[in-house]
Short mmCIF file of C-alpha atoms in Angstrom, two decimals:
data_model
loop_
_atom_site.label_atom_id
_atom_site.label_comp_id
_atom_site.label_asym_id
_atom_site.label_seq_id
_atom_site.Cartn_x
_atom_site.Cartn_y
_atom_site.Cartn_z
CA UNK A 1 -24.31 -37.48 20.02
CA UNK A 2 -20.35 -37.17 19.91
CA UNK A 3 -19.25 -34.67 22.15
CA UNK A 4 -15.63 -34.58 21.82
CA UNK A 5 -12.84 -34.01 18.93
CA UNK A 6 -12.21 -37.78 18.87
CA UNK A 7 -15.77 -38.76 19.16
CA UNK A 8 -16.25 -36.56 15.91
CA UNK A 9 -13.48 -38.23 14.00
CA UNK A 10 -14.93 -41.56 14.77
CA UNK A 11 -18.38 -40.74 13.49
CA UNK A 12 -17.09 -39.41 10.41
CA UNK A 13 -15.00 -42.63 9.94
CA UNK A 14 -18.17 -44.48 10.34
CA UNK A 15 -19.95 -42.54 7.95
CA UNK A 16 -17.50 -43.36 5.24
CA UNK A 17 -17.45 -47.01 6.08
CA UNK A 18 -21.23 -46.99 5.80
CA UNK A 19 -20.76 -45.38 2.32
CA UNK A 20 -18.22 -47.96 1.61
CA UNK A 21 -20.80 -50.70 2.62
CA UNK A 22 -23.33 -49.44 0.15
CA UNK A 23 -21.06 -50.29 -2.67
CA UNK A 24 -19.96 -48.15 -5.64
CA UNK A 25 -17.12 -45.66 -5.81
CA UNK A 26 -16.59 -43.73 -2.42
CA UNK A 27 -14.60 -40.92 -3.93
CA UNK A 28 -16.01 -40.51 -7.43
CA UNK A 29 -14.62 -38.48 -10.08
CA UNK A 30 -17.34 -38.53 -12.77
CA UNK A 31 -19.67 -35.64 -11.61
CA UNK A 32 -19.17 -32.87 -13.71
CA UNK A 33 -20.89 -29.40 -12.87
CA UNK A 34 -22.67 -27.47 -15.64
CA UNK A 35 -21.70 -23.89 -13.77
CA UNK A 36 -20.59 -22.23 -10.80
CA UNK A 37 -22.76 -20.90 -8.16
CA UNK A 38 -21.99 -17.57 -9.12
CA UNK A 39 -22.96 -18.09 -12.52
CA UNK A 40 -26.33 -19.57 -11.30
CA UNK A 41 -26.76 -16.32 -9.25
CA UNK A 42 -25.97 -14.00 -12.27
CA UNK A 43 -28.21 -15.61 -14.79
CA UNK A 44 -31.15 -16.71 -12.50
CA UNK A 45 -30.89 -14.29 -9.45
CA UNK A 46 -33.15 -11.67 -10.81
CA UNK A 47 -35.88 -13.83 -11.59
CA UNK A 48 -39.10 -14.03 -9.52
CA UNK A 49 -40.46 -17.20 -7.91
CA UNK A 50 -42.96 -17.34 -10.58
CA UNK A 51 -40.77 -17.14 -13.50
CA UNK A 52 -38.30 -19.69 -11.94
CA UNK A 53 -41.28 -21.88 -11.50
CA UNK A 54 -42.36 -21.49 -15.00
CA UNK A 55 -38.75 -21.96 -16.38
CA UNK A 56 -38.08 -25.20 -14.49
CA UNK A 57 -34.32 -24.13 -14.87
CA UNK A 58 -32.16 -27.19 -13.69
CA UNK A 59 -28.59 -26.85 -12.68
CA UNK A 60 -25.58 -29.17 -11.63
CA UNK A 61 -23.56 -27.53 -8.99
CA UNK A 62 -20.60 -28.87 -6.88
CA UNK A 63 -18.81 -27.71 -3.83
CA UNK A 64 -18.19 -27.88 -0.15
CA UNK A 65 -20.88 -27.86 2.27
CA UNK A 66 -20.24 -25.10 4.76
CA UNK A 67 -23.47 -24.83 6.40
CA UNK A 68 -26.44 -27.23 7.36
CA UNK A 69 -29.79 -26.98 8.99
CA UNK A 70 -31.39 -30.38 9.31
CA UNK A 71 -35.33 -30.81 10.01
CA UNK A 72 -35.24 -34.41 10.00
CA UNK A 73 -36.88 -35.32 6.57
CA UNK A 74 -35.55 -32.14 4.84
CA UNK A 75 -32.62 -29.84 5.23
CA UNK A 76 -31.22 -26.60 3.90
CA UNK A 77 -27.46 -26.73 3.14
CA UNK A 78 -24.96 -24.16 2.17
CA UNK A 79 -23.00 -24.94 -0.87
CA UNK A 80 -19.57 -23.19 -1.56
CA UNK A 81 -17.44 -23.32 -4.66
CA UNK A 82 -14.85 -20.98 -6.05
CA UNK A 83 -17.38 -18.29 -6.89
CA UNK A 84 -19.52 -18.03 -3.97
CA UNK A 85 -22.53 -19.98 -1.94
CA UNK A 86 -25.74 -20.95 -3.03
CA UNK A 87 -28.38 -22.74 -0.92
CA UNK A 88 -29.35 -26.31 -1.53
CA UNK A 89 -32.79 -27.89 -0.28
CA UNK A 90 -32.79 -31.73 0.21
CA UNK A 91 -36.09 -33.44 0.76
CA UNK A 92 -36.73 -37.22 1.22
CA UNK A 93 -39.83 -37.37 -1.12
CA UNK A 94 -37.73 -35.54 -3.64
CA UNK A 95 -34.41 -37.69 -3.44
CA UNK A 96 -36.38 -40.87 -2.61
CA UNK A 97 -35.11 -43.21 0.17
CA UNK A 98 -31.86 -44.18 -1.63
CA UNK A 99 -30.88 -40.70 -2.32
CA UNK A 100 -32.02 -39.35 1.09
CA UNK A 101 -29.78 -42.16 2.93
CA UNK A 102 -26.77 -40.90 1.18
CA UNK A 103 -27.52 -37.50 2.33
CA UNK A 104 -27.73 -38.84 5.72
CA UNK A 105 -23.89 -39.72 5.53
CA UNK A 106 -23.21 -36.02 4.69
CA UNK A 107 -21.25 -33.54 7.12
CA UNK A 108 -20.43 -29.85 7.14
CA UNK A 109 -16.97 -29.88 5.12
CA UNK A 110 -18.07 -32.72 2.56
CA UNK A 111 -17.62 -31.90 -1.11
CA UNK A 112 -20.81 -32.89 -3.03
CA UNK A 113 -22.70 -32.59 -6.17
CA UNK A 114 -26.23 -31.72 -6.52
CA UNK A 115 -28.62 -31.42 -9.48
CA UNK A 116 -32.04 -29.89 -9.34
CA UNK A 117 -34.40 -27.14 -10.37
CA UNK A 118 -34.03 -23.39 -8.93
CA UNK A 119 -36.82 -21.88 -6.74
CA UNK A 120 -37.18 -19.08 -4.35
CA UNK A 121 -37.87 -20.08 -0.61
CA UNK A 122 -40.89 -17.95 1.19
CA UNK A 123 -37.96 -15.73 2.34
CA UNK A 124 -37.19 -15.33 -1.50
CA UNK A 125 -33.87 -17.02 -1.34
CA UNK A 126 -32.44 -18.58 -4.58
CA UNK A 127 -32.27 -22.26 -3.80
CA UNK A 128 -31.79 -25.53 -5.42
CA UNK A 129 -34.30 -28.30 -4.90
CA UNK A 130 -32.15 -31.26 -5.09
CA UNK A 131 -33.23 -34.04 -7.37
CA UNK A 132 -29.87 -35.75 -7.11
CA UNK A 133 -27.33 -35.49 -4.37
CA UNK A 134 -24.11 -37.27 -4.25
CA UNK A 135 -21.25 -37.14 -1.83
CA UNK A 136 -18.12 -36.74 -3.90
CA UNK A 137 -15.35 -36.27 -1.04
CA UNK A 138 -15.99 -37.37 2.72
CA UNK A 139 -14.40 -35.08 5.08
CA UNK A 140 -13.03 -37.00 7.67
CA UNK A 141 -12.18 -33.78 9.91
CA UNK A 142 -14.82 -31.02 11.13
CA UNK A 143 -14.06 -27.66 10.00
CA UNK A 144 -12.67 -25.49 13.03
CA UNK A 145 -15.31 -24.70 15.66
CA UNK A 146 -15.41 -20.90 14.77
CA UNK A 147 -14.91 -22.00 10.85
CA UNK A 148 -17.70 -19.11 9.86
CA UNK A 149 -14.90 -16.45 11.01
CA UNK A 150 -11.65 -18.22 11.80
CA UNK A 151 -9.75 -15.66 13.62
CA UNK A 152 -6.91 -17.87 14.98
CA UNK A 153 -3.97 -16.66 13.17
CA UNK A 154 -1.88 -19.72 13.99
CA UNK A 155 -4.34 -21.99 12.24
CA UNK A 156 -5.00 -19.47 9.66
CA UNK A 157 -1.48 -19.53 8.47
CA UNK A 158 -0.36 -23.03 9.15
CA UNK A 159 -3.58 -24.52 7.50
CA UNK A 160 -4.24 -21.96 4.70
CA UNK A 161 -6.89 -24.23 3.51
CA UNK A 162 -8.99 -23.79 6.43
CA UNK A 163 -8.48 -19.95 6.24
CA UNK A 164 -9.70 -20.25 2.69
CA UNK A 165 -12.71 -22.12 3.54
CA UNK A 166 -13.72 -20.15 6.45
CA UNK A 167 -12.96 -16.67 5.31
CA UNK A 168 -14.15 -15.03 2.18
CA UNK A 169 -12.11 -12.06 2.85
CA UNK A 170 -8.86 -13.86 2.74
CA UNK A 171 -9.84 -15.40 -0.81
CA UNK A 172 -10.65 -11.97 -1.83
CA UNK A 173 -7.06 -10.84 -0.91
CA UNK A 174 -5.30 -13.54 -2.82
CA UNK A 175 -7.65 -12.84 -5.88
CA UNK A 176 -6.75 -9.29 -5.64
CA UNK A 177 -3.09 -10.50 -5.25
CA UNK A 178 -3.43 -12.40 -8.73
CA UNK A 179 -4.84 -9.53 -10.51
CA UNK A 180 -2.28 -7.29 -9.22
CA UNK A 181 0.47 -9.46 -10.49
CA UNK A 182 -1.35 -9.87 -14.08
CA UNK A 183 -1.80 -5.95 -14.03
CA UNK A 184 1.76 -5.82 -13.37
CA UNK A 185 2.67 -7.99 -16.45
CA UNK A 186 0.06 -6.20 -18.79
CA UNK A 187 1.72 -2.76 -17.62
CA UNK A 188 5.04 -3.67 -18.75
CA UNK A 189 4.31 -5.78 -21.87
CA UNK A 190 2.41 -2.55 -23.24
CA UNK A 191 5.54 -0.63 -22.85
CA UNK A 192 7.55 -3.18 -24.91
CA UNK A 193 9.20 -4.90 -21.94
CA UNK A 194 9.90 -8.72 -22.20
CA UNK A 195 9.26 -11.07 -19.22
CA UNK A 196 12.11 -13.29 -18.67
CA UNK A 197 13.32 -16.13 -15.98
CA UNK A 198 16.71 -15.99 -14.43
CA UNK A 199 18.45 -18.67 -12.39
CA UNK A 200 17.08 -19.11 -8.52
CA UNK A 201 20.50 -21.01 -7.83
CA UNK A 202 23.69 -18.85 -8.51
CA UNK A 203 27.26 -19.30 -8.26
CA UNK A 204 27.77 -15.85 -6.57
CA UNK A 205 24.92 -14.21 -4.43
CA UNK A 206 24.78 -10.61 -5.69
CA UNK A 207 22.31 -7.70 -6.57
CA UNK A 208 21.39 -7.06 -3.04
CA UNK A 209 22.71 -6.53 0.53
CA UNK A 210 21.44 -9.64 2.25
CA UNK A 211 22.71 -13.05 3.64
CA UNK A 212 21.83 -15.92 1.31
CA UNK A 213 20.41 -19.26 1.75
CA UNK A 214 23.24 -21.84 0.58
CA UNK A 215 22.58 -25.55 -1.00
CA UNK A 216 24.65 -27.91 -2.65
CA UNK A 217 24.78 -29.58 -6.09
CA UNK A 218 25.86 -33.10 -5.55
CA UNK A 219 26.37 -33.99 -9.29
CA UNK A 220 28.81 -31.07 -9.56
CA UNK A 221 29.93 -31.11 -6.00
CA UNK A 222 29.19 -27.39 -5.89
CA UNK A 223 27.94 -24.98 -3.49
CA UNK A 224 25.12 -22.69 -4.86
CA UNK A 225 23.25 -19.69 -3.43
CA UNK A 226 19.50 -19.46 -3.70
CA UNK A 227 19.27 -15.94 -5.39
CA UNK A 228 18.76 -12.79 -3.27
CA UNK A 229 17.88 -10.77 -6.47
CA UNK A 230 17.91 -11.44 -10.27
CA UNK A 231 19.57 -7.91 -10.84
CA UNK A 232 22.92 -9.23 -12.31
CA UNK A 233 21.29 -11.56 -14.71
CA UNK A 234 18.82 -8.84 -15.77
CA UNK A 235 21.50 -6.53 -16.42
CA UNK A 236 23.57 -9.42 -18.50
CA UNK A 237 20.39 -9.51 -20.44
CA UNK A 238 20.45 -5.71 -21.22
CA UNK A 239 23.95 -6.23 -22.29
CA UNK A 240 22.83 -8.81 -24.74
CA UNK A 241 20.45 -6.52 -26.22
CA UNK A 242 17.13 -6.95 -24.38
CA UNK A 243 16.81 -3.32 -23.62
CA UNK A 244 13.53 -3.44 -21.63
CA UNK A 245 13.35 -6.44 -19.46
CA UNK A 246 11.36 -7.42 -16.21
CA UNK A 247 11.16 -10.47 -14.00
CA UNK A 248 8.48 -11.13 -11.27
CA UNK A 249 10.72 -13.61 -9.20
CA UNK A 250 10.70 -15.65 -6.16
CA UNK A 251 13.87 -14.17 -3.96
CA UNK A 252 15.29 -15.84 -0.54
CA UNK A 253 16.96 -13.95 1.93
CA UNK A 254 18.25 -15.44 5.37
CA UNK A 255 16.71 -13.14 7.65
CA UNK A 256 14.21 -12.96 10.52
CA UNK A 257 10.63 -13.69 10.33
CA UNK A 258 8.11 -11.01 11.07
CA UNK A 259 5.04 -8.98 9.95
CA UNK A 260 7.32 -7.39 7.25
CA UNK A 261 9.65 -9.93 6.44
CA UNK A 262 9.41 -13.54 4.86
CA UNK A 263 12.62 -15.20 3.97
CA UNK A 264 11.08 -16.27 0.70
CA UNK A 265 9.16 -13.29 -0.90
CA UNK A 266 8.37 -11.98 -4.51
CA UNK A 267 10.21 -9.33 -6.18
CA UNK A 268 9.48 -6.99 -9.32
CA UNK A 269 12.75 -6.11 -11.09
CA UNK A 270 12.85 -4.29 -14.19
CA UNK A 271 15.54 -2.67 -16.26
CA UNK A 272 15.22 -0.08 -19.15
CA UNK A 273 18.18 0.75 -21.15
CA UNK A 274 18.62 4.64 -22.16
CA UNK A 275 16.72 5.91 -19.14
CA UNK A 276 17.87 7.24 -15.68
CA UNK A 277 16.42 7.09 -12.19
CA UNK A 278 14.49 10.05 -12.74
CA UNK A 279 12.56 8.27 -15.34
CA UNK A 280 12.01 5.38 -12.94
CA UNK A 281 10.29 7.54 -10.43
CA UNK A 282 7.62 8.40 -13.11
CA UNK A 283 7.18 4.72 -14.19
CA UNK A 284 6.88 3.90 -10.30
CA UNK A 285 4.23 6.70 -9.75
CA UNK A 286 2.45 5.67 -13.04
CA UNK A 287 2.31 1.89 -11.94
CA UNK A 288 1.38 2.31 -8.56
CA UNK A 289 -1.67 4.75 -9.28
CA UNK A 290 -2.91 2.14 -12.08
CA UNK A 291 -2.46 -0.76 -9.84
CA UNK A 292 -4.31 1.50 -6.91
CA UNK A 293 -7.22 2.23 -9.22
CA UNK A 294 -7.87 -1.44 -10.17
CA UNK A 295 -7.26 -2.81 -6.83
CA UNK A 296 -8.45 -0.22 -4.36
CA UNK A 297 -10.68 1.91 -6.52
CA UNK A 298 -8.83 5.18 -6.49
CA UNK A 299 -5.70 6.89 -4.97
CA UNK A 300 -6.60 7.48 -1.44
CA UNK A 301 -6.61 4.18 0.46
CA UNK A 302 -6.53 3.09 4.03
CA UNK A 303 -3.28 1.20 5.16
CA UNK A 304 -3.33 0.15 8.98
CA UNK A 305 -3.90 3.41 11.07
CA UNK A 306 -2.87 5.45 7.80
CA UNK A 307 -4.64 6.92 4.89
CA UNK A 308 -2.15 6.85 1.83
CA UNK A 309 -2.99 9.43 -0.73
CA UNK A 310 -0.89 8.28 -3.97
CA UNK A 311 -1.89 11.25 -6.16
CA UNK A 312 1.21 12.49 -7.75
CA UNK A 313 3.82 14.02 -7.64
CA UNK A 314 5.34 12.35 -4.83
CA UNK A 315 7.48 14.20 -2.26
CA UNK A 316 11.28 13.80 -2.87
CA UNK A 317 14.10 14.27 -0.25
CA UNK A 318 17.60 13.53 0.18
CA UNK A 319 19.00 11.05 2.98
CA UNK A 320 20.82 13.95 4.31
CA UNK A 321 17.55 16.03 4.56
CA UNK A 322 15.84 13.12 6.22
CA UNK A 323 18.42 12.84 9.09
CA UNK A 324 18.55 16.36 9.52
CA UNK A 325 14.70 16.54 9.94
CA UNK A 326 13.98 13.35 11.78
CA UNK A 327 17.45 12.67 13.77
CA UNK A 328 17.91 16.39 14.65
CA UNK A 329 21.35 16.34 13.12
CA UNK A 330 23.07 19.70 12.02
CA UNK A 331 25.05 20.24 9.08
CA UNK A 332 28.00 20.03 11.41
CA UNK A 333 27.15 16.57 12.42
CA UNK A 334 27.24 15.30 8.90
CA UNK A 335 30.39 16.98 7.82
CA UNK A 336 32.62 14.12 8.29
CA UNK A 337 33.05 10.50 9.33
CA UNK A 338 34.21 11.34 12.72
CA UNK A 339 31.22 13.86 13.27
CA UNK A 340 28.80 11.29 12.03
CA UNK A 341 30.14 8.88 14.35
CA UNK A 342 30.02 10.91 17.25
CA UNK A 343 26.43 12.04 16.73
CA UNK A 344 25.42 8.37 16.05
CA UNK A 345 26.94 7.31 19.33
CA UNK A 346 25.22 10.19 21.07
CA UNK A 347 22.03 9.11 19.69
CA UNK A 348 22.61 5.66 21.27
CA UNK A 349 23.42 3.57 17.91
CA UNK A 350 25.80 0.74 17.93
CA UNK A 351 28.58 1.31 15.46
CA UNK A 352 30.81 -1.00 13.57
CA UNK A 353 34.30 0.09 13.67
CA UNK A 354 34.38 -0.72 9.66
CA UNK A 355 31.75 1.48 8.76
CA UNK A 356 32.44 4.44 6.61
CA UNK A 357 30.39 7.96 6.67
CA UNK A 358 27.83 6.55 4.28
CA UNK A 359 26.96 3.39 6.34
CA UNK A 360 26.64 5.60 9.41
CA UNK A 361 24.24 8.15 7.60
CA UNK A 362 22.18 5.04 6.34
CA UNK A 363 21.98 3.89 9.87
CA UNK A 364 20.75 7.12 11.25
CA UNK A 365 18.12 7.29 8.55
CA UNK A 366 16.91 3.76 9.44
CA UNK A 367 16.79 4.41 12.93
CA UNK A 368 15.26 7.89 13.30
CA UNK A 369 13.53 8.74 9.71
CA UNK A 370 12.37 6.06 7.78
CA UNK A 371 9.25 5.17 10.04
CA UNK A 372 8.31 8.96 9.76
CA UNK A 373 7.88 8.86 6.09
CA UNK A 374 3.91 8.02 5.66
CA UNK A 375 3.13 9.82 2.59
CA UNK A 376 4.81 8.40 -0.50
CA UNK A 377 8.36 9.81 -0.57
CA UNK A 378 11.39 9.20 -2.86
CA UNK A 379 14.53 9.25 -0.88
CA UNK A 380 17.58 10.41 -2.88
CA UNK A 381 21.14 10.87 -2.45
CA UNK A 382 22.49 7.48 -1.14
CA UNK A 383 26.02 7.11 -0.67
CA UNK A 384 28.47 5.12 -3.02
CA UNK A 385 29.38 3.22 0.16
CA UNK A 386 26.05 1.56 0.61
CA UNK A 387 25.45 1.50 -3.27
CA UNK A 388 27.63 -1.03 -4.82
CA UNK A 389 25.76 -1.16 -8.18
CA UNK A 390 24.64 2.08 -8.63
CA UNK A 391 26.01 4.90 -10.96
CA UNK A 392 27.91 7.75 -9.15
CA UNK A 393 26.10 11.27 -9.34
CA UNK A 394 27.90 13.67 -11.78
CA UNK A 395 27.59 16.58 -9.47
CA UNK A 396 28.73 14.84 -6.36
CA UNK A 397 30.74 11.60 -6.67
CA UNK A 398 30.63 10.59 -3.18
CA UNK A 399 26.62 9.78 -3.74
CA UNK A 400 24.81 7.61 -6.50
CA UNK A 401 21.77 8.32 -8.51
CA UNK A 402 19.47 6.28 -6.58
CA UNK A 403 16.22 6.18 -4.81
CA UNK A 404 14.14 4.26 -2.23
CA UNK A 405 10.61 4.65 -2.10
CA UNK A 406 8.83 4.68 1.34
CA UNK A 407 5.01 4.62 1.97
CA UNK A 408 3.74 4.43 5.58
CA UNK A 409 7.27 3.99 6.88
CA UNK A 410 7.87 0.97 4.58
CA UNK A 411 10.47 0.69 1.99
CA UNK A 412 8.55 -0.21 -1.08
CA UNK A 413 11.03 0.12 -4.02
CA UNK A 414 14.79 0.35 -4.59
CA UNK A 415 15.99 1.90 -8.05
CA UNK A 416 19.16 3.68 -9.45
CA UNK A 417 20.73 4.72 -12.87
CA UNK A 418 23.04 1.60 -13.21
CA UNK A 419 26.76 1.12 -12.89
CA UNK A 420 28.23 0.60 -16.44
CA UNK A 421 31.66 1.26 -15.92
CA UNK A 422 33.39 -2.02 -15.70
CA UNK A 423 36.56 -0.65 -13.61
CA UNK A 424 34.47 1.20 -11.01
CA UNK A 425 32.23 -1.77 -10.63
CA UNK A 426 35.34 -4.08 -10.09
CA UNK A 427 36.71 -1.77 -7.49
CA UNK A 428 33.25 -1.62 -5.75
CA UNK A 429 33.13 -5.39 -5.63
CA UNK A 430 36.55 -5.61 -4.23
CA UNK A 431 35.52 -3.26 -1.58
CA UNK A 432 32.58 -5.39 -0.88
CA UNK A 433 34.80 -8.28 -0.62
CA UNK A 434 37.17 -6.61 2.03
CA UNK A 435 33.85 -5.87 3.88
CA UNK A 436 32.70 -9.55 3.75
CA UNK A 437 36.09 -10.78 5.16
CA UNK A 438 35.84 -8.21 7.86
CA UNK A 439 32.62 -9.97 8.97
CA UNK A 440 29.82 -8.26 7.02
CA UNK A 441 27.59 -11.34 5.89
CA UNK A 442 25.53 -9.02 3.82
CA UNK A 443 28.20 -7.48 1.68
CA UNK A 444 28.27 -8.75 -2.01
CA UNK A 445 30.78 -11.13 -3.56
CA UNK A 446 32.88 -10.42 -6.45
CA UNK A 447 31.27 -11.59 -9.60
CA UNK A 448 33.92 -11.97 -12.50
CA UNK A 449 31.43 -12.91 -15.12
CA UNK A 450 29.15 -9.95 -14.61
CA UNK A 451 32.10 -7.66 -14.75
CA UNK A 452 33.25 -9.60 -17.70
CA UNK A 453 29.57 -8.90 -19.15
CA UNK A 454 30.13 -4.94 -18.36
CA UNK A 455 33.26 -5.07 -20.57
CA UNK A 456 31.05 -6.02 -23.45
CA UNK A 457 29.39 -2.66 -22.99
CA UNK A 458 26.06 -2.05 -21.21
CA UNK A 459 24.17 0.64 -22.44
CA UNK A 460 23.21 3.55 -20.17
CA UNK A 461 20.32 1.80 -17.99
CA UNK A 462 18.08 2.43 -15.10
CA UNK A 463 16.65 -0.51 -12.95
CA UNK A 464 14.33 -0.97 -10.01
CA UNK A 465 13.02 -3.43 -7.58
CA UNK A 466 9.76 -3.33 -6.01
CA UNK A 467 8.68 -5.93 -3.24
CA UNK A 468 5.41 -7.14 -4.63
CA UNK A 469 4.29 -8.58 -0.99
CA UNK A 470 4.39 -5.15 0.56
CA UNK A 471 2.61 -3.40 -2.57
CA UNK A 472 -0.29 -6.14 -2.05
CA UNK A 473 -0.30 -5.30 1.58
CA UNK A 474 -0.97 -1.67 0.71
CA UNK A 475 -3.32 -2.31 -1.97
CA UNK A 476 -5.50 -4.80 0.34
CA UNK A 477 -5.08 -2.94 3.67
CA UNK A 478 -2.92 -5.74 5.33
CA UNK A 479 -0.83 -5.31 8.31
CA UNK A 480 1.04 -8.48 8.05
CA UNK A 481 2.98 -9.94 5.15
CA UNK A 482 1.52 -13.35 6.18
CA UNK A 483 -1.66 -12.19 5.16
CA UNK A 484 -0.81 -11.75 1.41
CA UNK A 485 1.49 -14.73 1.12
CA UNK A 486 -0.61 -18.15 0.91
CA UNK A 487 2.18 -20.23 2.83
CA UNK A 488 4.37 -18.02 4.85
CA UNK A 489 7.37 -19.42 6.76
CA UNK A 490 6.47 -20.34 10.46
CA UNK A 491 8.58 -21.69 13.35
CA UNK A 492 7.47 -25.42 13.73
CA UNK A 493 4.89 -25.98 16.19
CA UNK A 494 6.16 -27.09 19.63
#
């Protein structure tokens, strides 16, 4: 018996060669199943052994062998397809010498086709008595030793196909993700939003504070940026008359890799003319609650060590209130740039000389407050300095009509009433350009074409971005973003 990994590979290769020696097509593509294992269970799962025997129901199934108990002249196999698993019984006297010889070349991991009648074993398990057995694809490598509960995260993320074979719970997460994406589309389509696609390669990286990836177009000899957000193009569409628009987009940010960040991720952005950020708070509550009811069965759901209650209305606080509550700041500490700088330095924050009061306030919030916001919380009152695309608040021009949503200490959404004054937008871009020249790699660039679009009049508009991966994490109770992205970016193996 083979007792090492190399021996197992050699043994499987020999079985493949033996199949070739028998003649015929070794990797056939002419077997068509007539149903899935799940459909077989749904239709026949309630029938008694007697009724199955009388009905003599024949099924044709295809899938991967994920379990095998061999008794010499007979064997029980577990066949897995996209809908689940079903037991198969192979027996020499039923398959004949030729058919049983084909089975003898089978291993766990092979993809096979079977045809036969359904019956119940003495233990009552619904089973296919195979009259026909074909190997459709020979697996030349065995499944991992612990395939029936693959726990090695390195293998799970690098070889996701093994994770999906071995872990039904992983399959369920990605099925739920697909359903969540569809529900998002249905939600916005029902409210007269149109789904669009905007460029992934852009002349100017805008719409977020992030460092972009750079690529090069050879034919035009032109450097381009992979988009960090679709925002500026979506707002161009609002100018063009698409008053309600959304995109589920892949975006790219040249940042670190962690359980909370992947450089390539999915972002929902939507824009609504003749609405403000207060209206978006209502939409956000409604959308998240609908998704939770569908995906998690209710508005109270576990997420890691927390239990999240999404029952609206959600808490609303200002950035200043959060810093006062969680960083221990007094009103006098927040009164000016000098006092903020002194307070932040006293709390151990490393400060850049170019930062103004708004940036220092945000740094204090991120360092001391955001991880304390467990229940759904809208944080308001973001300074203009850190909100270059948001409308100024009419009562306090130093802050903007903007919110960020935090749940379990994670930023889930960012939204604001959009700045549609082209002159103010130009000044903001110019300030960002100065910050970039001073070394801020996440500052936005001047986008002349976007300013030109605003000069053609964008209606009063509110827009929002929602991190879909984190939303799926919450709705499926996953602690790492890598568990909700099929193929996360990983450092190459040593």
